[in-house]
Short mmCIF file of C-alpha atoms and ligand atoms in Angstrom, two decimals:
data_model
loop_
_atom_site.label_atom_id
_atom_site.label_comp_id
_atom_site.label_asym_id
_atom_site.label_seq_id
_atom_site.Cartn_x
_atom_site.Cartn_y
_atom_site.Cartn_z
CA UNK A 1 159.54 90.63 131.22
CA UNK A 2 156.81 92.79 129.83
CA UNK A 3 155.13 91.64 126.48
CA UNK A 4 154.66 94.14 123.77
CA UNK A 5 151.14 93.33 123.40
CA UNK A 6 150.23 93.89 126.91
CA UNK A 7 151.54 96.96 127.25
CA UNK A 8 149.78 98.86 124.20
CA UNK A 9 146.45 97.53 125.85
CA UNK A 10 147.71 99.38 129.04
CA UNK A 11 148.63 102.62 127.53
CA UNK A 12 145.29 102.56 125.44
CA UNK A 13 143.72 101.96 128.54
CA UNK A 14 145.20 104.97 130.02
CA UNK A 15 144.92 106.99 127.48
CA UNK A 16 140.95 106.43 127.53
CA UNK A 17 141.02 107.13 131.47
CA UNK A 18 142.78 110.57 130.67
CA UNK A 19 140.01 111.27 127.55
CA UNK A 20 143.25 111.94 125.34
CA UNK A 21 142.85 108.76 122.87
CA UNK A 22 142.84 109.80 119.07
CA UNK A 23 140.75 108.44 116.56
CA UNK A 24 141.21 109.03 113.26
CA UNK A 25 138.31 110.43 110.98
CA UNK A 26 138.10 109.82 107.01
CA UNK A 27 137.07 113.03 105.62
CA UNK A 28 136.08 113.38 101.96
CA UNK A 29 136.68 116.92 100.98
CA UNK A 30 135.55 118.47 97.61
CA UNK A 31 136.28 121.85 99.24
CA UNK A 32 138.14 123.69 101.84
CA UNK A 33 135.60 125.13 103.75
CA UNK A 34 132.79 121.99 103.47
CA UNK A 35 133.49 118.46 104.04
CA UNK A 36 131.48 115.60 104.82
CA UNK A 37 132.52 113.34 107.85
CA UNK A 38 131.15 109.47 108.43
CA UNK A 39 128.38 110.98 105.41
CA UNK A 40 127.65 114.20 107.23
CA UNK A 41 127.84 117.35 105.19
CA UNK A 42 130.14 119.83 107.80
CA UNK A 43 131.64 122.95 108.05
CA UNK A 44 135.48 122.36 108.00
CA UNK A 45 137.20 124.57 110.53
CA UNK A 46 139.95 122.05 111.08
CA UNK A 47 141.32 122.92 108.19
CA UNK A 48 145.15 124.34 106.84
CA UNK A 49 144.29 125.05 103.82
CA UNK A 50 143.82 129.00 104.56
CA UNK A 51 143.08 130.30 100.99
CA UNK A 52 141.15 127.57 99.55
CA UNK A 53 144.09 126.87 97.12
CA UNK A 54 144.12 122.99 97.99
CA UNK A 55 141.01 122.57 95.18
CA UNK A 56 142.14 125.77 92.98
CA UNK A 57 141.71 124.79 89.52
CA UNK A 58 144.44 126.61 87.51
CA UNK A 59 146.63 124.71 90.82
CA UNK A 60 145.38 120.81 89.55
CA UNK A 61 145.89 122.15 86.09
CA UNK A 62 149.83 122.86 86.92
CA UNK A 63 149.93 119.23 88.55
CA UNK A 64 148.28 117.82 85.13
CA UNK A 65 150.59 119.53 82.91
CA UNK A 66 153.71 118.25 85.01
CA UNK A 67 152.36 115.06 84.70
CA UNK A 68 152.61 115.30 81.35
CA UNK A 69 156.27 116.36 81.45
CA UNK A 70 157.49 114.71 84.39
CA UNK A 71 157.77 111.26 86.39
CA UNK A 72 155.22 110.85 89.26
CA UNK A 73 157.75 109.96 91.41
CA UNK A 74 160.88 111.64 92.24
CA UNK A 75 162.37 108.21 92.31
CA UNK A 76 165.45 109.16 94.00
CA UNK A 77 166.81 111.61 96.93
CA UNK A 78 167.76 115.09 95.68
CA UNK A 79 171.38 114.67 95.74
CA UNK A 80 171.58 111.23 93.87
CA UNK A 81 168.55 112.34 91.38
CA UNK A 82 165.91 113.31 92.42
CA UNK A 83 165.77 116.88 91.57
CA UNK A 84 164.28 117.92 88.59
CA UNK A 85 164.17 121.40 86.79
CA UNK A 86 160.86 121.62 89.09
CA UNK A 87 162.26 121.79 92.04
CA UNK A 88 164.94 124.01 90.98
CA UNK A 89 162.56 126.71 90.18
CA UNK A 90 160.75 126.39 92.43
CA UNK A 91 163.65 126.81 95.08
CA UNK A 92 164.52 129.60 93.14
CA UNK A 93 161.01 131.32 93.60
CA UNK A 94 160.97 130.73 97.23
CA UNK A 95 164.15 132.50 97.33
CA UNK A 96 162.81 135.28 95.43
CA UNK A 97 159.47 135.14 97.61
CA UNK A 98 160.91 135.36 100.57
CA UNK A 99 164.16 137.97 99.21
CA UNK A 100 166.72 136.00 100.36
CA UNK A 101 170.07 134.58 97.95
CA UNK A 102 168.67 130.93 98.28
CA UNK A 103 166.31 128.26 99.13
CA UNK A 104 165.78 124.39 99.50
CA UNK A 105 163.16 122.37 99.44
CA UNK A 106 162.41 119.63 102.27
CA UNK A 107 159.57 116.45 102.02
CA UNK A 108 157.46 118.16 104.60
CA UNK A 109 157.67 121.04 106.98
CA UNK A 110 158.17 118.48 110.31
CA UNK A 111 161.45 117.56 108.12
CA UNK A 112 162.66 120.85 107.55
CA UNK A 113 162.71 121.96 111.21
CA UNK A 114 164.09 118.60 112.25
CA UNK A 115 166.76 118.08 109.41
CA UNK A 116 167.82 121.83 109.92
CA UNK A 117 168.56 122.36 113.68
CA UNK A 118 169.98 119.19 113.50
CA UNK A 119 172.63 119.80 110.92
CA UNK A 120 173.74 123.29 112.35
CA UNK A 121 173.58 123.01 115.66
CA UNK A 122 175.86 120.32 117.99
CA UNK A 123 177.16 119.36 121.21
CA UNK A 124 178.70 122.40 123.11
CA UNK A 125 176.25 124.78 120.80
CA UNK A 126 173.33 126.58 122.33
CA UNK A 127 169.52 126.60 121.28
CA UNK A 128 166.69 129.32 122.64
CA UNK A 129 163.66 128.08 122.05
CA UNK A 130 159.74 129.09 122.69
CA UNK A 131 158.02 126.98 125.08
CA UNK A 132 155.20 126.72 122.50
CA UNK A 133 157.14 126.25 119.24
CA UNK A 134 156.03 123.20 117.34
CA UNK A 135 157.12 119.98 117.97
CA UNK A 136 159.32 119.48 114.70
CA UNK A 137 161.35 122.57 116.55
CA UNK A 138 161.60 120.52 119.74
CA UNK A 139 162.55 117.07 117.67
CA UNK A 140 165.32 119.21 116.23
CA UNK A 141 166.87 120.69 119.04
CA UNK A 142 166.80 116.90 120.41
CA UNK A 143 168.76 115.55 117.50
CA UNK A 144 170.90 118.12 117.10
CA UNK A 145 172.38 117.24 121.07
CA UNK A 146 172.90 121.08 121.78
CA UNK A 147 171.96 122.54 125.26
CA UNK A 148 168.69 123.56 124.46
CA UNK A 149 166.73 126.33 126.56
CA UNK A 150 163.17 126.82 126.47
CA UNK A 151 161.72 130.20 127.52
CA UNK A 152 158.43 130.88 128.47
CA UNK A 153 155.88 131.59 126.03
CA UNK A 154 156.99 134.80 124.46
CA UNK A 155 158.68 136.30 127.81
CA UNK A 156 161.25 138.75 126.19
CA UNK A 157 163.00 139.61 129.59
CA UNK A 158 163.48 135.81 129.91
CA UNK A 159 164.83 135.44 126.62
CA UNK A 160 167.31 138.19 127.44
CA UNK A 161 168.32 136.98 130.80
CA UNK A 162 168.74 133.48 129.60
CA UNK A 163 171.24 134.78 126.99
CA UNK A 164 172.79 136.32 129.76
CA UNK A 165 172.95 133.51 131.22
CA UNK A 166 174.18 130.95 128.81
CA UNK A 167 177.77 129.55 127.96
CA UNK A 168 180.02 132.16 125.68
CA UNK A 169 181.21 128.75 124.07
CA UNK A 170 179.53 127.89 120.92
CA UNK A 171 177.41 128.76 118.13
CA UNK A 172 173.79 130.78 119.57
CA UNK A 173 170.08 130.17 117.89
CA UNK A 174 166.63 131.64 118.89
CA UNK A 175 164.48 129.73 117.46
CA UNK A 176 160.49 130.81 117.46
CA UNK A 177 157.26 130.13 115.37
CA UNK A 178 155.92 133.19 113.77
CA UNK A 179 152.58 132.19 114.50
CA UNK A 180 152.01 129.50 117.01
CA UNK A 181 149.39 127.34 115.74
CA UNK A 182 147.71 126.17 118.80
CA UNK A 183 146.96 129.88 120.24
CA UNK A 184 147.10 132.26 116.82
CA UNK A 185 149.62 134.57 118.58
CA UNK A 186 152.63 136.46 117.40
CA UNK A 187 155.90 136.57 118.96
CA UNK A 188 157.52 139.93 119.06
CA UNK A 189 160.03 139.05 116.25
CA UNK A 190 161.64 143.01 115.65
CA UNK A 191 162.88 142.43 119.37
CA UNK A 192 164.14 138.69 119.57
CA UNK A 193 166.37 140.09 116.46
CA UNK A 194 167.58 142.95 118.72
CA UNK A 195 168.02 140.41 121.65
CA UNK A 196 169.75 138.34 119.01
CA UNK A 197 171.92 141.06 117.45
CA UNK A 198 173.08 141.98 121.12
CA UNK A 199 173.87 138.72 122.15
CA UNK A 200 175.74 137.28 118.80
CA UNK A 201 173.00 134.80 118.29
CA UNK A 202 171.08 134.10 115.06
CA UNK A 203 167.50 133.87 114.55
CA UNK A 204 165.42 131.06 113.17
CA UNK A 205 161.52 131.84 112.52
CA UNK A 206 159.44 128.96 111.46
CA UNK A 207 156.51 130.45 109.30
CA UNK A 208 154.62 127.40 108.63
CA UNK A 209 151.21 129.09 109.18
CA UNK A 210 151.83 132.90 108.42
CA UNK A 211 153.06 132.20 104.89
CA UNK A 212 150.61 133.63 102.47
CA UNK A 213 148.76 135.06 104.94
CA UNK A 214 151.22 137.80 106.28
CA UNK A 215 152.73 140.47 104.55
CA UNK A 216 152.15 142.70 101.66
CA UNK A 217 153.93 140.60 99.37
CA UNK A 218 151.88 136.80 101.56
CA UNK A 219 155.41 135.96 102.51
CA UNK A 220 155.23 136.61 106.03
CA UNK A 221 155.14 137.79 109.03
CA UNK A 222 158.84 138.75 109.30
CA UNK A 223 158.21 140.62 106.10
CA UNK A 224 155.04 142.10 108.02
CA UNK A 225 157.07 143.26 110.43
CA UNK A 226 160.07 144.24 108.66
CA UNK A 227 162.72 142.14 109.99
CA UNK A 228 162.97 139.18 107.22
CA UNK A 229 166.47 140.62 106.33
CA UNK A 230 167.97 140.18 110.39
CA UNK A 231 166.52 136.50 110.42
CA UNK A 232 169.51 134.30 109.12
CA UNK A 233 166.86 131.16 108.28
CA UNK A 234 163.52 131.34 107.09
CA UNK A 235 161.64 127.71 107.58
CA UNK A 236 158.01 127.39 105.87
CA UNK A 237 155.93 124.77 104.70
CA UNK A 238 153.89 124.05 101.27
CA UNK A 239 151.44 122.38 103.59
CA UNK A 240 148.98 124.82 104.71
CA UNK A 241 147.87 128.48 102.81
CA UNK A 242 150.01 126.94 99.87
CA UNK A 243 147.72 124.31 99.81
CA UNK A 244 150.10 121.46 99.00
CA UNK A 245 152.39 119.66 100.45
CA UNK A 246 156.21 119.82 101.42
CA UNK A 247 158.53 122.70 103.37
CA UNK A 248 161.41 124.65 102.98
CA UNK A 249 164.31 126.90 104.16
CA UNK A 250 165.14 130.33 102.64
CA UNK A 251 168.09 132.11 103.67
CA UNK A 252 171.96 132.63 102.28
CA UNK A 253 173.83 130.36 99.81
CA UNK A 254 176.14 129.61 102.53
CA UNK A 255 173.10 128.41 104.36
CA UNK A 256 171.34 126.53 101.95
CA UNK A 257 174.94 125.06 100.48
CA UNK A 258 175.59 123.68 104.22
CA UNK A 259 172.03 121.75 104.76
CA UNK A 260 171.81 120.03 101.45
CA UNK A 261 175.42 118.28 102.82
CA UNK A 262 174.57 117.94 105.79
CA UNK A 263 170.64 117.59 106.48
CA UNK A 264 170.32 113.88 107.32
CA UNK A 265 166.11 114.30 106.48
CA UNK A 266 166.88 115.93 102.94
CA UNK A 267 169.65 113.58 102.14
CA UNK A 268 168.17 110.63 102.72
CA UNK A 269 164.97 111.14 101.85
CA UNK A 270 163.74 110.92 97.95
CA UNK A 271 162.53 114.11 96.64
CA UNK A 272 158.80 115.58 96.43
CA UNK A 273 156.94 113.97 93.29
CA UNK A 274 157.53 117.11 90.74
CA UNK A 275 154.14 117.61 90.38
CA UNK A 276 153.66 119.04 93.89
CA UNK A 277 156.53 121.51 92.61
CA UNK A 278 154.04 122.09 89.69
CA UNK A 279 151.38 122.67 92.20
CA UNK A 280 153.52 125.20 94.25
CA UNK A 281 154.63 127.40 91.76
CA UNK A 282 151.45 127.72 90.85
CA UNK A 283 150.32 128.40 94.34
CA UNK A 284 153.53 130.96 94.91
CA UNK A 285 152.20 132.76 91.73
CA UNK A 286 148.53 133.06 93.16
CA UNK A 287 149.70 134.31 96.55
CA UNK A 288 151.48 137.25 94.32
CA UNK A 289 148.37 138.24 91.98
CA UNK A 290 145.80 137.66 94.00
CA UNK A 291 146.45 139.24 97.64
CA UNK A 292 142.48 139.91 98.36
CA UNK A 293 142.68 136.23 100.05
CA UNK A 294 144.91 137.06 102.59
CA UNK A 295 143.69 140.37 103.33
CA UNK A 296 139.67 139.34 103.36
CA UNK A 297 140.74 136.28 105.42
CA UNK A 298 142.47 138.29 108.02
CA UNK A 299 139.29 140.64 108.03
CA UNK A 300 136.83 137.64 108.28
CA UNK A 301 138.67 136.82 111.54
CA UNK A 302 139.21 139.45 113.49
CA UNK A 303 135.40 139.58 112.43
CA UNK A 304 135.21 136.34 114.05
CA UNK A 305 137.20 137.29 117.09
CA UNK A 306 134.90 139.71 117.80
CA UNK A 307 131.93 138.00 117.65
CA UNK A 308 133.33 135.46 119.90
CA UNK A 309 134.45 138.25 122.46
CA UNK A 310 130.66 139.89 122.26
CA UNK A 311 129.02 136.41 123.38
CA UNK A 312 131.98 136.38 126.25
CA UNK A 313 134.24 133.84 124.47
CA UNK A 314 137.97 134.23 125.54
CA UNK A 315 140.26 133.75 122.38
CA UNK A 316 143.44 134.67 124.15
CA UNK A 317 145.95 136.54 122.21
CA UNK A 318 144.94 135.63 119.07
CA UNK A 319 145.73 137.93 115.78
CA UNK A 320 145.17 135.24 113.26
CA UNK A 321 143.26 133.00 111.33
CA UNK A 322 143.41 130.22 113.97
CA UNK A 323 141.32 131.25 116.38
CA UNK A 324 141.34 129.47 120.00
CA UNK A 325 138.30 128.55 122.13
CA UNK A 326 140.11 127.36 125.44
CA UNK A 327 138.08 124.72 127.41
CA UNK A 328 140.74 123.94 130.60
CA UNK A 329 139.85 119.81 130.33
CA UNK A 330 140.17 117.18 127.89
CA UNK A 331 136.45 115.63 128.49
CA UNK A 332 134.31 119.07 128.34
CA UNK A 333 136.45 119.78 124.93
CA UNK A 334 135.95 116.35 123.34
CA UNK A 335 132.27 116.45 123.74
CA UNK A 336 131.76 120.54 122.56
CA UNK A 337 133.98 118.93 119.34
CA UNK A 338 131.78 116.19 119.38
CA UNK A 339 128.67 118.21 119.87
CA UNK A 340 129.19 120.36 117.41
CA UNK A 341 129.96 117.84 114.83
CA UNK A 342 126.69 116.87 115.54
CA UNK A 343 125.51 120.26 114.20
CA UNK A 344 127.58 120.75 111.19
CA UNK A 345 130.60 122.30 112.57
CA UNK A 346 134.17 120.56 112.11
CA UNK A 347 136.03 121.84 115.32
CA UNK A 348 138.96 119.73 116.41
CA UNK A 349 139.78 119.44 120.24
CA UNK A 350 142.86 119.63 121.06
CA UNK A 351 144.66 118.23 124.27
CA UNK A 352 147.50 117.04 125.89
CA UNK A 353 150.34 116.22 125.00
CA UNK A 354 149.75 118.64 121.89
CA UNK A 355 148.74 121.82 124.57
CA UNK A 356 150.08 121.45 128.21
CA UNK A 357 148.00 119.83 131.04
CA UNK A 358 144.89 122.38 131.71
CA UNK A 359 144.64 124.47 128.38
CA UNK A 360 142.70 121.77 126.10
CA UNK A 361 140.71 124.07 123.92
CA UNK A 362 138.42 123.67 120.55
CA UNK A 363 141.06 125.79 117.56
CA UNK A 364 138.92 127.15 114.80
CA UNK A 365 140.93 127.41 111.78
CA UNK A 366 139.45 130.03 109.09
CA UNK A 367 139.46 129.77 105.37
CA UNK A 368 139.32 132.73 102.64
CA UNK A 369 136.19 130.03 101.63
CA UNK A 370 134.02 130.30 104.88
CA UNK A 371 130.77 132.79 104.20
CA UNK A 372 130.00 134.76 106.72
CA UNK A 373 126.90 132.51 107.91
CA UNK A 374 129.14 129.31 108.15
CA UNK A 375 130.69 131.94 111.37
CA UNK A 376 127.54 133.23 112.56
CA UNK A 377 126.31 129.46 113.15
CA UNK A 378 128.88 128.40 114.63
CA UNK A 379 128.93 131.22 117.17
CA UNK A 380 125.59 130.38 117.57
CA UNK A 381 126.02 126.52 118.18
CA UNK A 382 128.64 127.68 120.60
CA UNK A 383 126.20 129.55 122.64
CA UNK A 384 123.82 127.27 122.51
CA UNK A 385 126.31 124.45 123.94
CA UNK A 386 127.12 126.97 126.86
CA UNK A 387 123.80 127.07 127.83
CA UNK A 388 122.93 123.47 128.06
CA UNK A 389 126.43 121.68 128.96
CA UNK A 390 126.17 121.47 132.57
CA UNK A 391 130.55 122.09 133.06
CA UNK A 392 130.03 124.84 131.75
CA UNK A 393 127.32 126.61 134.08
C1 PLP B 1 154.72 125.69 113.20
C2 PLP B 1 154.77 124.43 112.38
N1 PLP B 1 155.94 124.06 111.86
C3 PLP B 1 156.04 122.95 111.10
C4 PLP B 1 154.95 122.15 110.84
C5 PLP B 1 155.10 120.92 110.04
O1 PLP B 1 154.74 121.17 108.71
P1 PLP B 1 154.27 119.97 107.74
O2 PLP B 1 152.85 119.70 108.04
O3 PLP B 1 154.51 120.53 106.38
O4 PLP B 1 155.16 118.81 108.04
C6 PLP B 1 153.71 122.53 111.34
C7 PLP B 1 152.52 121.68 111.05
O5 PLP B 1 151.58 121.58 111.72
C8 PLP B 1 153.62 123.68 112.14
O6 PLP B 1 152.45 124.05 112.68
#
């Protein structure tokens, strides 16, 4: 019989041996784009928060006034009560936001994905899913016990043929990321809904790191592309450019009546604290007036890009603000992270089991916050770590 104790020390052990243990870091942040790690003043490019709304005053305001209103707490799950005139507008705005008849509100993004695959799809039903879609999409498809095919990373023809391919039985979802937040790449979503509309499937698009960042209205990149009206559910999250915290599915009443029955991680979870709402609307509001964040951060990183691609730095197909710097192994990436932590530059390495075996890479995340010389040092430090890291000569 194995003992529980000495079997964490062997994992831990192998994890070590593979250079893919974790530690955790306590950051105190004041600011999106500065933070100071272990007492070291840093620029933050590990960050979500892609219009520096996270510290927006007139934002904390909102939360202060609701405070004054409302509970802290939610105190209960939405459907017993937990939902307060603040999370009814604010569904109500997201549904407006993103132009579709409804919208619900979820604890965090990972809960949306998982509670709503889960309640629509079943046992004889089919999913399609990316090969790089986030794991919440993959813990979904799990649950949910439906045949579940992954095609390769944005491979249209294999999309195609695998809905040529799969059983006429049952319900049909493609399910995709609009921006896939390891590599900053966009899936062709005009032609999965053409794929879709061929095949009697319906689409899914998870926009967890293109909302308020894409589009002329900051809803999207479906929008962007103008195909948010063929896309039957809209997933997004509070968490990143919104610069708060919880996520969310936009699409018809039909929809949005179905998951709040049936969406075990909305049902039995207790609501959001109405303040975050608050916090939200606020947020939602901003995205609206002020669209010169969205469109200078876009500019600031294809800015970036190119600098990268000058000095010979590969960033894949990246058209975003999360820009990828692939390293191949776990080790050299660790100690470029750890390196240039040393000179003022939050990076975060990222490895297996988040990217497959092979394609560990450093993932610069811009904010609307980052001046221009926070990038031009750290394409500096960059090429100053080529030059004297020996794997890399
Ligand atoms: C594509 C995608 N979907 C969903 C999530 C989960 O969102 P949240 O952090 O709000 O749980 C993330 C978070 O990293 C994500 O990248």
């Amino acid at each position: 019989m194995k003992q529980l104790t000495s079997w964490l020390r062997e994992q831990h052990l192998a994890l070590q041996r593979n250079h893919i243990d974790r530690q955790r870091r306590t950051i105190d942040s004041s600011n999106a784009s500065i933070v100071r790690v272990d007492g070291v003043l840093c620029q933050n490019f590990a960050s979500n928060d892609y219009l520096d709304f996270s510290r927006d005053k007139r934002i904390k305001n909102a939360v202060v006034n609701s405070l004054n209103s409302h509970t802290w707490g939610a105190a209960a799950s939405p459907l017993i009560a937990g939902r307060t005139d603040l999370h009814e507008s604010l569904e109500r705005e997201i549904a407006t936001f993103k132009e579709t008849e409804a919208a619900m509100l979820f604890p965090t993004g990972y809960a949306t994905n998982v509670g709503t695959i889960s309640a629509l799809m079943g046992a004889g039903d089919t999913v399609f899913s990316d090969q790089k879609n986030h794991a919440s999409i993959i813990d979904g498809c799990r649950l949910s016990r439906a045949t579940t095919v992954v095609y390769p990373h944005c491979d249209m023809d294999a999309l195609r043929t695998a809905l040529q391919r799969a059983s006429l039985q049952g319900k049909r979802l493609i399910v995709t990321d609009s921006l896939f937040s390891m590599d900053g790449d966009i899936p062709p979503l005009p032609t999965i809904c053409e794929i879709a509309e061929e095949y009697g499937a319906s689409v899914m698009v998870d926009e967890a790191h293109a909302t308020g960042v894409f589009g002329s209205r900051g809803s999207g990149l479906a929008e962007q592309l103008n195909c948010h009206h063929r896309v039957a559910i809209q997933v997004g999250t509070l968490s990143k450019a919104v610069g708060s915290l919880g996520g969310f599915v936009a699409g018809s009443q039909e929809l949005v009546d179905w998951l709040f029955n049936r969406a075990r991680s909305y049902v039995f979870s207790t609501s959001p604290p109405p303040a975050l709402c608050a916090a939200a609307l606020c947020a939602l509001k901003l995205i609206t007036d002020e669209p010169f964040r969205r469109i200078e951060l876009l500019e600031k990183a294809e800015r970036f890009r190119e600098m990268l691609a000058a000095e010979g730095f590969s960033t894949g197909d990246s058209h975003s603000q999360i820009v990828p710097i692939r390293l191949g192994e776990p080790q050299i990436t660790m100690r470029w992270s750890d390196a240039l932590l040393a000179r003022g530059f939050l990076v975060p390495g990222i490895r297996p089991p988040t990217v497959p075996r092979g394609e560990s890479m450093l993932r610069v995340c811009l904010s609307w916050a980052h001046q221009q010389s926070a990038l031009d040092g750290l394409v500096k430090a960059l090429c100053d770590l080529r030059e004297t890291d020996p794997l890399r000569k």
